[in-house]
Tab-separated table of C-alpha atoms in Angstrom:
chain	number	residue	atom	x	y	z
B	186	UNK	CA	58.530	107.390	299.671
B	187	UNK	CA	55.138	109.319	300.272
B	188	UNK	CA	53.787	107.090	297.210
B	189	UNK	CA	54.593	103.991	298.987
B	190	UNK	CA	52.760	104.925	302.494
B	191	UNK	CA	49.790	105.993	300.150
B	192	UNK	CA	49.985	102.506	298.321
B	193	UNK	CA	50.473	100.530	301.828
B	194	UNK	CA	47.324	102.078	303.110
B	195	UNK	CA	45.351	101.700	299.818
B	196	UNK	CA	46.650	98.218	299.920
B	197	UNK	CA	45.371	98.022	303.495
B	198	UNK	CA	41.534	98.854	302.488
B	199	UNK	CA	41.666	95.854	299.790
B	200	UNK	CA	42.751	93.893	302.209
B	201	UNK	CA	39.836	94.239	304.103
B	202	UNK	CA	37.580	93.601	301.320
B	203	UNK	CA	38.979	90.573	300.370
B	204	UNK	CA	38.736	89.424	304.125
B	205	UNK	CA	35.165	90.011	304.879
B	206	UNK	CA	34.993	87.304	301.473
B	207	UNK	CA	36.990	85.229	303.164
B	208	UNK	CA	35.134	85.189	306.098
B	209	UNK	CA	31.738	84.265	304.634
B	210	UNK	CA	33.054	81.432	303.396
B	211	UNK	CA	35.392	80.346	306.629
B	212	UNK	CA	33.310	81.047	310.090
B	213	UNK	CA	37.283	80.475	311.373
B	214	UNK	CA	39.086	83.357	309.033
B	215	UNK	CA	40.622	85.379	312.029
B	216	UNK	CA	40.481	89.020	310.090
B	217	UNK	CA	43.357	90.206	313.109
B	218	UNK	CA	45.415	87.648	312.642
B	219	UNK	CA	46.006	88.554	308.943
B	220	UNK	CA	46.042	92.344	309.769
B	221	UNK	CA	49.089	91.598	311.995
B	222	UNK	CA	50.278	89.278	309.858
B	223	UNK	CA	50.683	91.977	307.019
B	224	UNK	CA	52.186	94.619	309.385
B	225	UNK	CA	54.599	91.993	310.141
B	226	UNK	CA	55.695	91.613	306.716
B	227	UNK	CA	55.531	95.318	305.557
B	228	UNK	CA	58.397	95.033	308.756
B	229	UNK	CA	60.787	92.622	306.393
B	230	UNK	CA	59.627	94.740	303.960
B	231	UNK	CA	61.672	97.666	305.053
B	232	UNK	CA	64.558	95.491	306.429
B	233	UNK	CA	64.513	94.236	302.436
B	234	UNK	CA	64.303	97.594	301.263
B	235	UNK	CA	67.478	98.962	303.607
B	236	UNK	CA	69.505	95.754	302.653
B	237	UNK	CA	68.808	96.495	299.359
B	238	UNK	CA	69.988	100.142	299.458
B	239	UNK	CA	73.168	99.498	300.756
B	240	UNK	CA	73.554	96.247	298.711
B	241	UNK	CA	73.239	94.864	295.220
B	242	UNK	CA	69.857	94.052	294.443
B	243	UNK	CA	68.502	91.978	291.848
B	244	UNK	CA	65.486	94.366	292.387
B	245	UNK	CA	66.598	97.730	290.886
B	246	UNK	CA	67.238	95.814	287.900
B	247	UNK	CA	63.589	94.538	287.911
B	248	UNK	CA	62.713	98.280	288.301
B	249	UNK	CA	64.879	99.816	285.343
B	250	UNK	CA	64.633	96.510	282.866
B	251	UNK	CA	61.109	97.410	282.213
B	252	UNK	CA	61.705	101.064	281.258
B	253	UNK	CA	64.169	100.183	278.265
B	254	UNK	CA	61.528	98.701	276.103
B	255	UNK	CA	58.960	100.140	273.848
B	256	UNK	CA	56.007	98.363	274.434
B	257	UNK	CA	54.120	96.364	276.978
B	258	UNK	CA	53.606	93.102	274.688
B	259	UNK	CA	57.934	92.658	274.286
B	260	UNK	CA	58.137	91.814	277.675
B	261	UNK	CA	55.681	88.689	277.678
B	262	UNK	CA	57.679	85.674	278.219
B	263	UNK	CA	58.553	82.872	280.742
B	264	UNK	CA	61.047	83.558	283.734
B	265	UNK	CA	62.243	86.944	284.456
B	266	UNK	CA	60.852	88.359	281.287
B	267	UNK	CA	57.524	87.667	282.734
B	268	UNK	CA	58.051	89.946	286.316
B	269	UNK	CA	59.218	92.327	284.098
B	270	UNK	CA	55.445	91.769	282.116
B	271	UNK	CA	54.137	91.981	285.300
B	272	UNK	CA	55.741	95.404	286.625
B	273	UNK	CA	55.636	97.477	283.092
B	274	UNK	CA	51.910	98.796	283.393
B	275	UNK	CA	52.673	100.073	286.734
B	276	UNK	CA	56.014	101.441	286.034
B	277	UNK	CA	55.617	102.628	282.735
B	278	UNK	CA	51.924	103.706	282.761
B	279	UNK	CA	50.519	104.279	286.728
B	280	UNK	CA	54.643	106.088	287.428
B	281	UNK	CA	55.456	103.121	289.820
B	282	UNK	CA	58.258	104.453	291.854
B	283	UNK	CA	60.956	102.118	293.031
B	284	UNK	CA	59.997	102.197	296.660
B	285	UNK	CA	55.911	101.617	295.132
B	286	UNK	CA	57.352	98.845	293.266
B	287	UNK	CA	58.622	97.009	296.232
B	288	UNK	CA	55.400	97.617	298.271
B	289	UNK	CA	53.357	96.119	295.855
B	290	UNK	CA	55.349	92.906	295.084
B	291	UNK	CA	55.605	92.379	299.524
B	292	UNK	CA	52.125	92.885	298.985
B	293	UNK	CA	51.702	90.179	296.572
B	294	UNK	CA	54.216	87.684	299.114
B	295	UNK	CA	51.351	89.003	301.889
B	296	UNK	CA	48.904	87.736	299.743
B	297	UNK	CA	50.788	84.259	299.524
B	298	UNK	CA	50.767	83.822	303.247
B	299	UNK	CA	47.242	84.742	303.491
B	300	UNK	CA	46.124	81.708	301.171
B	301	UNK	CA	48.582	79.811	302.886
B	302	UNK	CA	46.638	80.391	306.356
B	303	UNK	CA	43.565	79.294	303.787
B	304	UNK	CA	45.627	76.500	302.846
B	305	UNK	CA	46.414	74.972	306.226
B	306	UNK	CA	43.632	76.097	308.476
B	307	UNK	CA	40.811	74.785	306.058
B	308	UNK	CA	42.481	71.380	306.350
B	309	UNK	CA	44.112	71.255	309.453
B	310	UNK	CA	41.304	72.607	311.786
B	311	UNK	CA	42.926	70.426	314.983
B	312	UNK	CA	45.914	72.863	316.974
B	313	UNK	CA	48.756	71.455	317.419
B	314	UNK	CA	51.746	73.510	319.516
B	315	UNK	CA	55.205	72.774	319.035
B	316	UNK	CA	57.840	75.313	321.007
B	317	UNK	CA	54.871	75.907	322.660
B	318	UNK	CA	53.778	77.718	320.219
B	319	UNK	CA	50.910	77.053	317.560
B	320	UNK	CA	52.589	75.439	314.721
B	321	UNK	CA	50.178	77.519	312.595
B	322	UNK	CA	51.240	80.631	313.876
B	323	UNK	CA	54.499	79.625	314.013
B	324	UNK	CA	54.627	78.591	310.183
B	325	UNK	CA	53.416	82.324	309.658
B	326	UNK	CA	55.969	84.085	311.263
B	327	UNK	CA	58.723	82.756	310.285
B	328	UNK	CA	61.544	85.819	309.438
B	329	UNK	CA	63.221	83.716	306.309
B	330	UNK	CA	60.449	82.913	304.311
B	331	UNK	CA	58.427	86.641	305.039
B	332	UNK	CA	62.190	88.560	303.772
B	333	UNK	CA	62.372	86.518	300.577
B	334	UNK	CA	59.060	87.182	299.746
B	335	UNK	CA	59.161	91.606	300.878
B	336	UNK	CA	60.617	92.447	297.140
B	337	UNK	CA	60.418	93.355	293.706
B	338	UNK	CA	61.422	90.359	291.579
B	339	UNK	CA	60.490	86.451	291.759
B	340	UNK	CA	59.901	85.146	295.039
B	341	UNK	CA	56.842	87.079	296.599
B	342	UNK	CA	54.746	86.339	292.960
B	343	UNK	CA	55.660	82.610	293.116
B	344	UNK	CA	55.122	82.080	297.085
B	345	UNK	CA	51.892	83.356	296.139
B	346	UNK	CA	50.794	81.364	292.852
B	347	UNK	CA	51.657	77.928	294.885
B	348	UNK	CA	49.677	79.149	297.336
B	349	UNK	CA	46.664	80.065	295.489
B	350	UNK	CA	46.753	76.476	293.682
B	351	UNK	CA	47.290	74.857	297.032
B	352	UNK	CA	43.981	76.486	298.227
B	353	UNK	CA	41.941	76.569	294.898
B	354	UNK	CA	42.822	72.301	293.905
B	355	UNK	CA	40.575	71.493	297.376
B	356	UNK	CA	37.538	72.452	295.291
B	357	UNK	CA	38.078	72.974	291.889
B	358	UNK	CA	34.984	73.693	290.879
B	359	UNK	CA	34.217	76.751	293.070
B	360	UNK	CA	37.641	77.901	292.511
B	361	UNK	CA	38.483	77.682	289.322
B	362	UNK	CA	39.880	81.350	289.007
B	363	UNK	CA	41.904	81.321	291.257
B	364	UNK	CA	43.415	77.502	290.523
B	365	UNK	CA	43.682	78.885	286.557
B	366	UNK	CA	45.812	82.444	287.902
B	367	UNK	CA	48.118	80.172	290.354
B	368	UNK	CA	48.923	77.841	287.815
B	369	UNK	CA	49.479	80.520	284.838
B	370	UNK	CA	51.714	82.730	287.224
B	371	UNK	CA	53.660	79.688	288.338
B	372	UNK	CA	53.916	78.575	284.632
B	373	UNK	CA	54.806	81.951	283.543
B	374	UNK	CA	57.745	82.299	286.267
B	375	UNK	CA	58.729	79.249	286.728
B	376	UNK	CA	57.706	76.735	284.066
B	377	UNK	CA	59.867	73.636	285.578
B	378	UNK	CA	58.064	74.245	288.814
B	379	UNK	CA	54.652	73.965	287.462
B	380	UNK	CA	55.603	70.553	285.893
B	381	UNK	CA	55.856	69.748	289.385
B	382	UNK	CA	52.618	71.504	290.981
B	383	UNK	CA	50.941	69.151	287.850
B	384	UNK	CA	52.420	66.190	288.691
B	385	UNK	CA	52.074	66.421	292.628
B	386	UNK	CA	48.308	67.176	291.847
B	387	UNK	CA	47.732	64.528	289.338
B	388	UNK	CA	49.560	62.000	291.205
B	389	UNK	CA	47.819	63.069	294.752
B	390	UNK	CA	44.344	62.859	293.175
B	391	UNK	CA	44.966	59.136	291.984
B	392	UNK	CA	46.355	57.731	295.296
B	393	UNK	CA	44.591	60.127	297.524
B	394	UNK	CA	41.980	58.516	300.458
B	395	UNK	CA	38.672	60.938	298.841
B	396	UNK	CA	36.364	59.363	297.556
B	397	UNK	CA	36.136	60.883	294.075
B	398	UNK	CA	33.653	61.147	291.405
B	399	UNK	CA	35.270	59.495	288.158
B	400	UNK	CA	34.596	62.059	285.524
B	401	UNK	CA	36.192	64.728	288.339
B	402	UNK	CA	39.312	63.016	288.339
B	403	UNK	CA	39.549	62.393	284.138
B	404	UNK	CA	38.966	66.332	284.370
B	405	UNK	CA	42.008	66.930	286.339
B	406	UNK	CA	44.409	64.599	284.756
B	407	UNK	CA	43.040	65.598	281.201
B	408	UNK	CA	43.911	69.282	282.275
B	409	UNK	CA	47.231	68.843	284.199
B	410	UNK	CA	48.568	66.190	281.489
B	411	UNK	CA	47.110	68.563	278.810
B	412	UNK	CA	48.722	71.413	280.421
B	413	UNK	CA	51.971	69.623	280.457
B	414	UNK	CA	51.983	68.956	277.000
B	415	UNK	CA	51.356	72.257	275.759
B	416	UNK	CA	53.812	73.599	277.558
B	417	UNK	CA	56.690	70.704	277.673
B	418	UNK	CA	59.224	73.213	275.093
B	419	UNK	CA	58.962	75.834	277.257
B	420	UNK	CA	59.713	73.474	280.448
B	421	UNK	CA	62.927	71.927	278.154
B	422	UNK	CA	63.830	75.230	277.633
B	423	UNK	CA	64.426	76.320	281.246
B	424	UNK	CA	67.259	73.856	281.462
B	425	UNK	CA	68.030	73.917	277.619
B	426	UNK	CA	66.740	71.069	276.758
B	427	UNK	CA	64.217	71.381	273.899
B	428	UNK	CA	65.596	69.042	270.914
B	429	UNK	CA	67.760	67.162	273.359
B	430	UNK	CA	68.136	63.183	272.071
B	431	UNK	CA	69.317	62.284	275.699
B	432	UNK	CA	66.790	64.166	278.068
B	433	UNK	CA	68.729	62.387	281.169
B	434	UNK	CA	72.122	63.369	280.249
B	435	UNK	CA	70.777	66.499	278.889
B	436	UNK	CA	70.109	67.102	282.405
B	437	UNK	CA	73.160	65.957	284.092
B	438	UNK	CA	75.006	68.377	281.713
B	439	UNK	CA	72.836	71.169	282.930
B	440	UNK	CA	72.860	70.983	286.468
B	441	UNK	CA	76.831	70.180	286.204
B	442	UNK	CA	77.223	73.407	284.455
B	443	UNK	CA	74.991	75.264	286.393
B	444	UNK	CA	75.795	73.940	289.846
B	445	UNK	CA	79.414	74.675	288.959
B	446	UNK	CA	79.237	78.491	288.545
B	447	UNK	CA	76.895	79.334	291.326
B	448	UNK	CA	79.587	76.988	293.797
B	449	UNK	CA	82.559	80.014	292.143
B	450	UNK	CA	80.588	82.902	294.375
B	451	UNK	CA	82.042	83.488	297.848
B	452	UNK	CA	78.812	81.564	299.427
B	453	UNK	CA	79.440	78.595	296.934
B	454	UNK	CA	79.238	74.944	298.408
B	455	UNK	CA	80.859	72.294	296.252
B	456	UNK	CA	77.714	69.828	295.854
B	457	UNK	CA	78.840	67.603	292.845
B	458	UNK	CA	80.336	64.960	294.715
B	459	UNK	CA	77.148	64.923	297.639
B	460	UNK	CA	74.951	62.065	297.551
B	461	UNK	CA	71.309	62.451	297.112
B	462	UNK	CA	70.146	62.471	301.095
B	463	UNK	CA	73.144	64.894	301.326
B	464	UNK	CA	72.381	67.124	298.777
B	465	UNK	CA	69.293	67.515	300.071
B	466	UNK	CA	70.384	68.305	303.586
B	467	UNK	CA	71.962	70.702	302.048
B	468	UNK	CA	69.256	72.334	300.357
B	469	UNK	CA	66.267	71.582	303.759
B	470	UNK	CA	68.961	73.148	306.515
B	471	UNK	CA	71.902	74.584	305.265
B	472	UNK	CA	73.384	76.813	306.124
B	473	UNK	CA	73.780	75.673	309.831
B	474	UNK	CA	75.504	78.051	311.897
B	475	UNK	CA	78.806	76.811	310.819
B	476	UNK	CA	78.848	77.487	307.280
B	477	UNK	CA	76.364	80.828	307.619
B	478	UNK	CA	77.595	83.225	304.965
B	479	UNK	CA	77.001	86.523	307.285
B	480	UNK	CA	75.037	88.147	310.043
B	481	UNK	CA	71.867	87.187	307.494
B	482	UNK	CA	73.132	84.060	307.099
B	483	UNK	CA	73.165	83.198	311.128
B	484	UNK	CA	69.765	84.439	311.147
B	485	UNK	CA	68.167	82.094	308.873
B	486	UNK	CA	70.398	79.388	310.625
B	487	UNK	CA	68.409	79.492	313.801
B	488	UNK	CA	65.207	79.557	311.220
B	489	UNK	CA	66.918	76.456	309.387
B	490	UNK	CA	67.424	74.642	313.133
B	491	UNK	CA	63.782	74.715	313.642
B	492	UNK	CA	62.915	73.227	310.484
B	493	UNK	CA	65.258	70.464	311.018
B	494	UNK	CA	63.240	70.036	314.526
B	495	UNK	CA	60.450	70.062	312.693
B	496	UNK	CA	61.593	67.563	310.301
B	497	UNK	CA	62.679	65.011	312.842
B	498	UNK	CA	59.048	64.953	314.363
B	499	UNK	CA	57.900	62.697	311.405
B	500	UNK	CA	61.328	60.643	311.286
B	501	UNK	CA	58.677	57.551	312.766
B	502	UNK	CA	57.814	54.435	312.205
B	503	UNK	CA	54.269	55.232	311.424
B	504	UNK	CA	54.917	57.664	308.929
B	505	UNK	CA	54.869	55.984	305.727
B	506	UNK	CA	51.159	54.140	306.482
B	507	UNK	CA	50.418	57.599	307.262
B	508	UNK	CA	51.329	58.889	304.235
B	509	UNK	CA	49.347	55.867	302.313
B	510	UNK	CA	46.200	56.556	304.114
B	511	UNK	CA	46.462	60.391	303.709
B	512	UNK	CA	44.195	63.019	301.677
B	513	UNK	CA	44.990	64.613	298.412
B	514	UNK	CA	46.116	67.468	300.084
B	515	UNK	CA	48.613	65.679	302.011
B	516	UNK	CA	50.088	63.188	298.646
B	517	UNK	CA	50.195	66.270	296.549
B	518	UNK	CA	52.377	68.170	299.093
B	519	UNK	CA	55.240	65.958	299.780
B	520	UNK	CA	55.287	65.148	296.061
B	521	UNK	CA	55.728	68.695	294.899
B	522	UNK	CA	57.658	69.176	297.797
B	523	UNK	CA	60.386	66.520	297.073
B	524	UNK	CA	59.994	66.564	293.469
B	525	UNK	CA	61.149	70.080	293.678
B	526	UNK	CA	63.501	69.794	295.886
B	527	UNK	CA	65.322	66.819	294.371
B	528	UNK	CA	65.486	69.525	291.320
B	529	UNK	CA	66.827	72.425	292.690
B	530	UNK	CA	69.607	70.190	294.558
B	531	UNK	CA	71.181	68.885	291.475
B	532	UNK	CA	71.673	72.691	290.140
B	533	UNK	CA	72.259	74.639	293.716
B	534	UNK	CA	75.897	75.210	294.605
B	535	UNK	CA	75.030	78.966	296.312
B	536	UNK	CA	74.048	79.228	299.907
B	537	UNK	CA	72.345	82.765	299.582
B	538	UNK	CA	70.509	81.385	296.009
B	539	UNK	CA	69.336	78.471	298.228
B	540	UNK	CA	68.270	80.459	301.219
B	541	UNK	CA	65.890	82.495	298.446
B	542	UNK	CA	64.774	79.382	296.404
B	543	UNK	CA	63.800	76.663	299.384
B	544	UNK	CA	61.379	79.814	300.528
B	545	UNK	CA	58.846	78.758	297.568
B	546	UNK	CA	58.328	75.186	298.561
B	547	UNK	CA	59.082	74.925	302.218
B	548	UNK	CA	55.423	75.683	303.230
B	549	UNK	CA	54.392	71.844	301.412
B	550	UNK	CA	57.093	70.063	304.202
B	551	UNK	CA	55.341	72.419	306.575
B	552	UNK	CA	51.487	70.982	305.615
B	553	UNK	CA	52.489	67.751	305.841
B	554	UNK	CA	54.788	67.448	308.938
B	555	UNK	CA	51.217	69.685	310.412
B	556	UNK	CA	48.527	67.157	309.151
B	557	UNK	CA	50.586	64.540	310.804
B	558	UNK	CA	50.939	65.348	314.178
B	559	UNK	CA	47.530	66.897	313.837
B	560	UNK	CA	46.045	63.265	312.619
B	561	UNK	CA	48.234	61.771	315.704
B	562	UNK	CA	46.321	63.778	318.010
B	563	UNK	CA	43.234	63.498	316.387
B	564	UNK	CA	43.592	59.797	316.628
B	565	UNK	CA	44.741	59.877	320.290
B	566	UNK	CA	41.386	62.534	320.947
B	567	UNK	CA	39.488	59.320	319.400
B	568	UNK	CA	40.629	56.770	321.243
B	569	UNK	CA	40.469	58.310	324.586
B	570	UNK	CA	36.497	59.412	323.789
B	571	UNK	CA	36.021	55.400	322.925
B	572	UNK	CA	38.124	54.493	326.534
B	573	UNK	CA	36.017	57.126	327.815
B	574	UNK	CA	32.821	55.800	326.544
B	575	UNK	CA	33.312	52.266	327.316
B	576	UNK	CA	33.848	52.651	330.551
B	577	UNK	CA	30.503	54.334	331.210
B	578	UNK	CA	28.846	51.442	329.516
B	579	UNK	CA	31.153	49.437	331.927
B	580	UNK	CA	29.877	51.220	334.940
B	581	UNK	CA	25.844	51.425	334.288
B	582	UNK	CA	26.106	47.488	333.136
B	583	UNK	CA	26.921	46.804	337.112
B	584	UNK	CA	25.090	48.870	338.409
């Protein structure tokens, strides 16, 4: 345990580094913000780490899987195979202990929320509060997605990659290292999810309200589509579905099957009969107090009422022309967002799985339900300065 204080302080100092970068480039980067944001989640952290010991864990198996091998290069792969890529140098060749392990994947979740206060506050520089609270602040706290993302295995390396993309895709150009490392570690750990980070950024840049230079957007859709196509086997091969004839009922098969033995577990919902809008209720909200498997499962209940709050807030009229006159940022959100989420719905029968797995894409509902009541106040700013305005011109005309 001594290793891991050593590693959260270490961890601490790069921190620090990589802030005062951050704040050259952003005059707004609030350095204490972040530094209470990561004591925050070393907090879930330990609450991980103590469910964990007196639980199973799909983390001690990350920790021991890469110590049965031979060599670092047998481990490179798609899926788990890749965390397990990931962890070997530091297990097998720094001496990584469990406990070090789990510090430095939280750390890497940390890192997700910190380009996802990049993410949001670079775009969204108007406050809005909600619970009187700041919604940013608000989005940054929130218990579920910071204890899904405090732990050795998937979700703290993915929350991260979409995050990095999320923040590099604004401007390509400049960012280009960072957009390349998001993409490859979402790729790498979840290939089916990267087809939709592609598509969600190919699509967004085509409809999106920027005004953008032609040869800029053949670059992007000659890399995304490009991307795609390299990598389409691998993508099949998620759901088993490389040298299918029938890719649609190839799919249907899949989730059927795979929806069907995550529903036998004690937490299991049966979904197969649900209808689309219900399926995804189920996946957004659930579960909802009534159907909360455990004290954890209350917990993110209260977390899952204020999304559906949340939610509601852009259940308007105006939505939809908002959405048509939005930024790339905006189009490329809600289509990862449902794109994913219409996905993981069809193969989800597991209340605790879906807790875990709605963590990596809930932040793209949050941008955009943001960016819209940020744009409706930005709007209402606007036209009171114009009210405000004429009737000065009103006033000096009789005089």
């Amino acid at each position: 345990m001594i290793g891991a204080l050593v590693l959260i302080l270490f961890l601490f100092l790069i921190n620090q580094g990589l802030f005062n970068t951050f704040s050259k480039s952003h005059k707004w980067f609030s350095k204490k913000l972040m530094n209470s944001l990561y004591f925050y989640h070393l907090f879930f952290f330990l609450v991980y780490y103590t469910y964990a010991t007196f639980n199973r864990s799909d983390s001690k198996l990350y920790f021991d899987r890469p110590q049965w091998g031979n060599s670092w290069g047998e481990y490179f792969g798609t899926s788990t195979t890749f965390i397990d890529f990931m962890s070997w140098p530091f297990i097998n060749i720094l001496g990584f202990s469990y406990e070090m392990m789990m510090v430095l994947f939280a750390w890497f979740g940390y890192i997700g929320f910190v380009y996802g206060y990049l993410f949001f506050r670079e775009n969204i520089p108007v406050k809005i509060k909600v619970f009187k609270v700041d919604f940013l602040i608000l989005v940054l706290f929130l218990p579920n997605m910071h204890f899904w993302t405090a732990s050795l295995g998937k979700g703290a390396p993915i929350f991260m990659s979409l995050m990095m993309f999320a923040y590099a895709i604004k401007d390509p150009k400049s960012r280009w290292v960072t957009l390349v490392l998001g993409s490859l570690i979402t790729y790498y750990i979840r290939p089916h999810v990267f087809l939709f980070v592609a598509a969600g950024a190919v699509l967004g840049f085509m409809t999106g309200k920027e005004k953008i230079s032609l040869w800029k957007k053949i670059l992007i859709y000659i890399g995304m589509i490009g991307s795609l196509f390299l990598v389409q086997d691998t993508i099949l091969g998620v759901a088993g579905l490389d040298g299918s004839e029938d890719l649609v009922q190839g799919f249907e098969d899949f989730s059927d099957a795979r929806a069907g033995s995550l529903a036998e577990s004690g937490s299991g919902v049966d979904m197969a009969n649900y209808s689309l809008p219900l399926k995804l209720f189920t996946f957004w909200f659930r579960p909802l107090f009534i159907d909360a498997p455990g004290i954890l499962g209350l917990i993110v209940s209260m977390e899952n009422l204020i999304y559906l709050i949340l939610f509601i807030k852009i259940l308007k009229k105006d939505f939809i022309s908002f959405l048509k006159k939005s930024p790339i940022s905006v189009k490329m959100s809600i289509i990862l967002f449902l794109l994913a989420s219409i996905a993981m719905s069809f193969v989800m029968s597991n209340l605790g799985i879906i807790m875990r797995q709605k963590s990596m894409v809930m932040y793209f509902l949050f941008f955009v339900i943001y960016y819209y009541l940020a744009q409706k106040k930005y709007d209402r700013l606007i036209k009171i300065k114009r009210l405000k305005e004429k009737r000065k011109k009103n006033k000096v005309v009789k005089v």
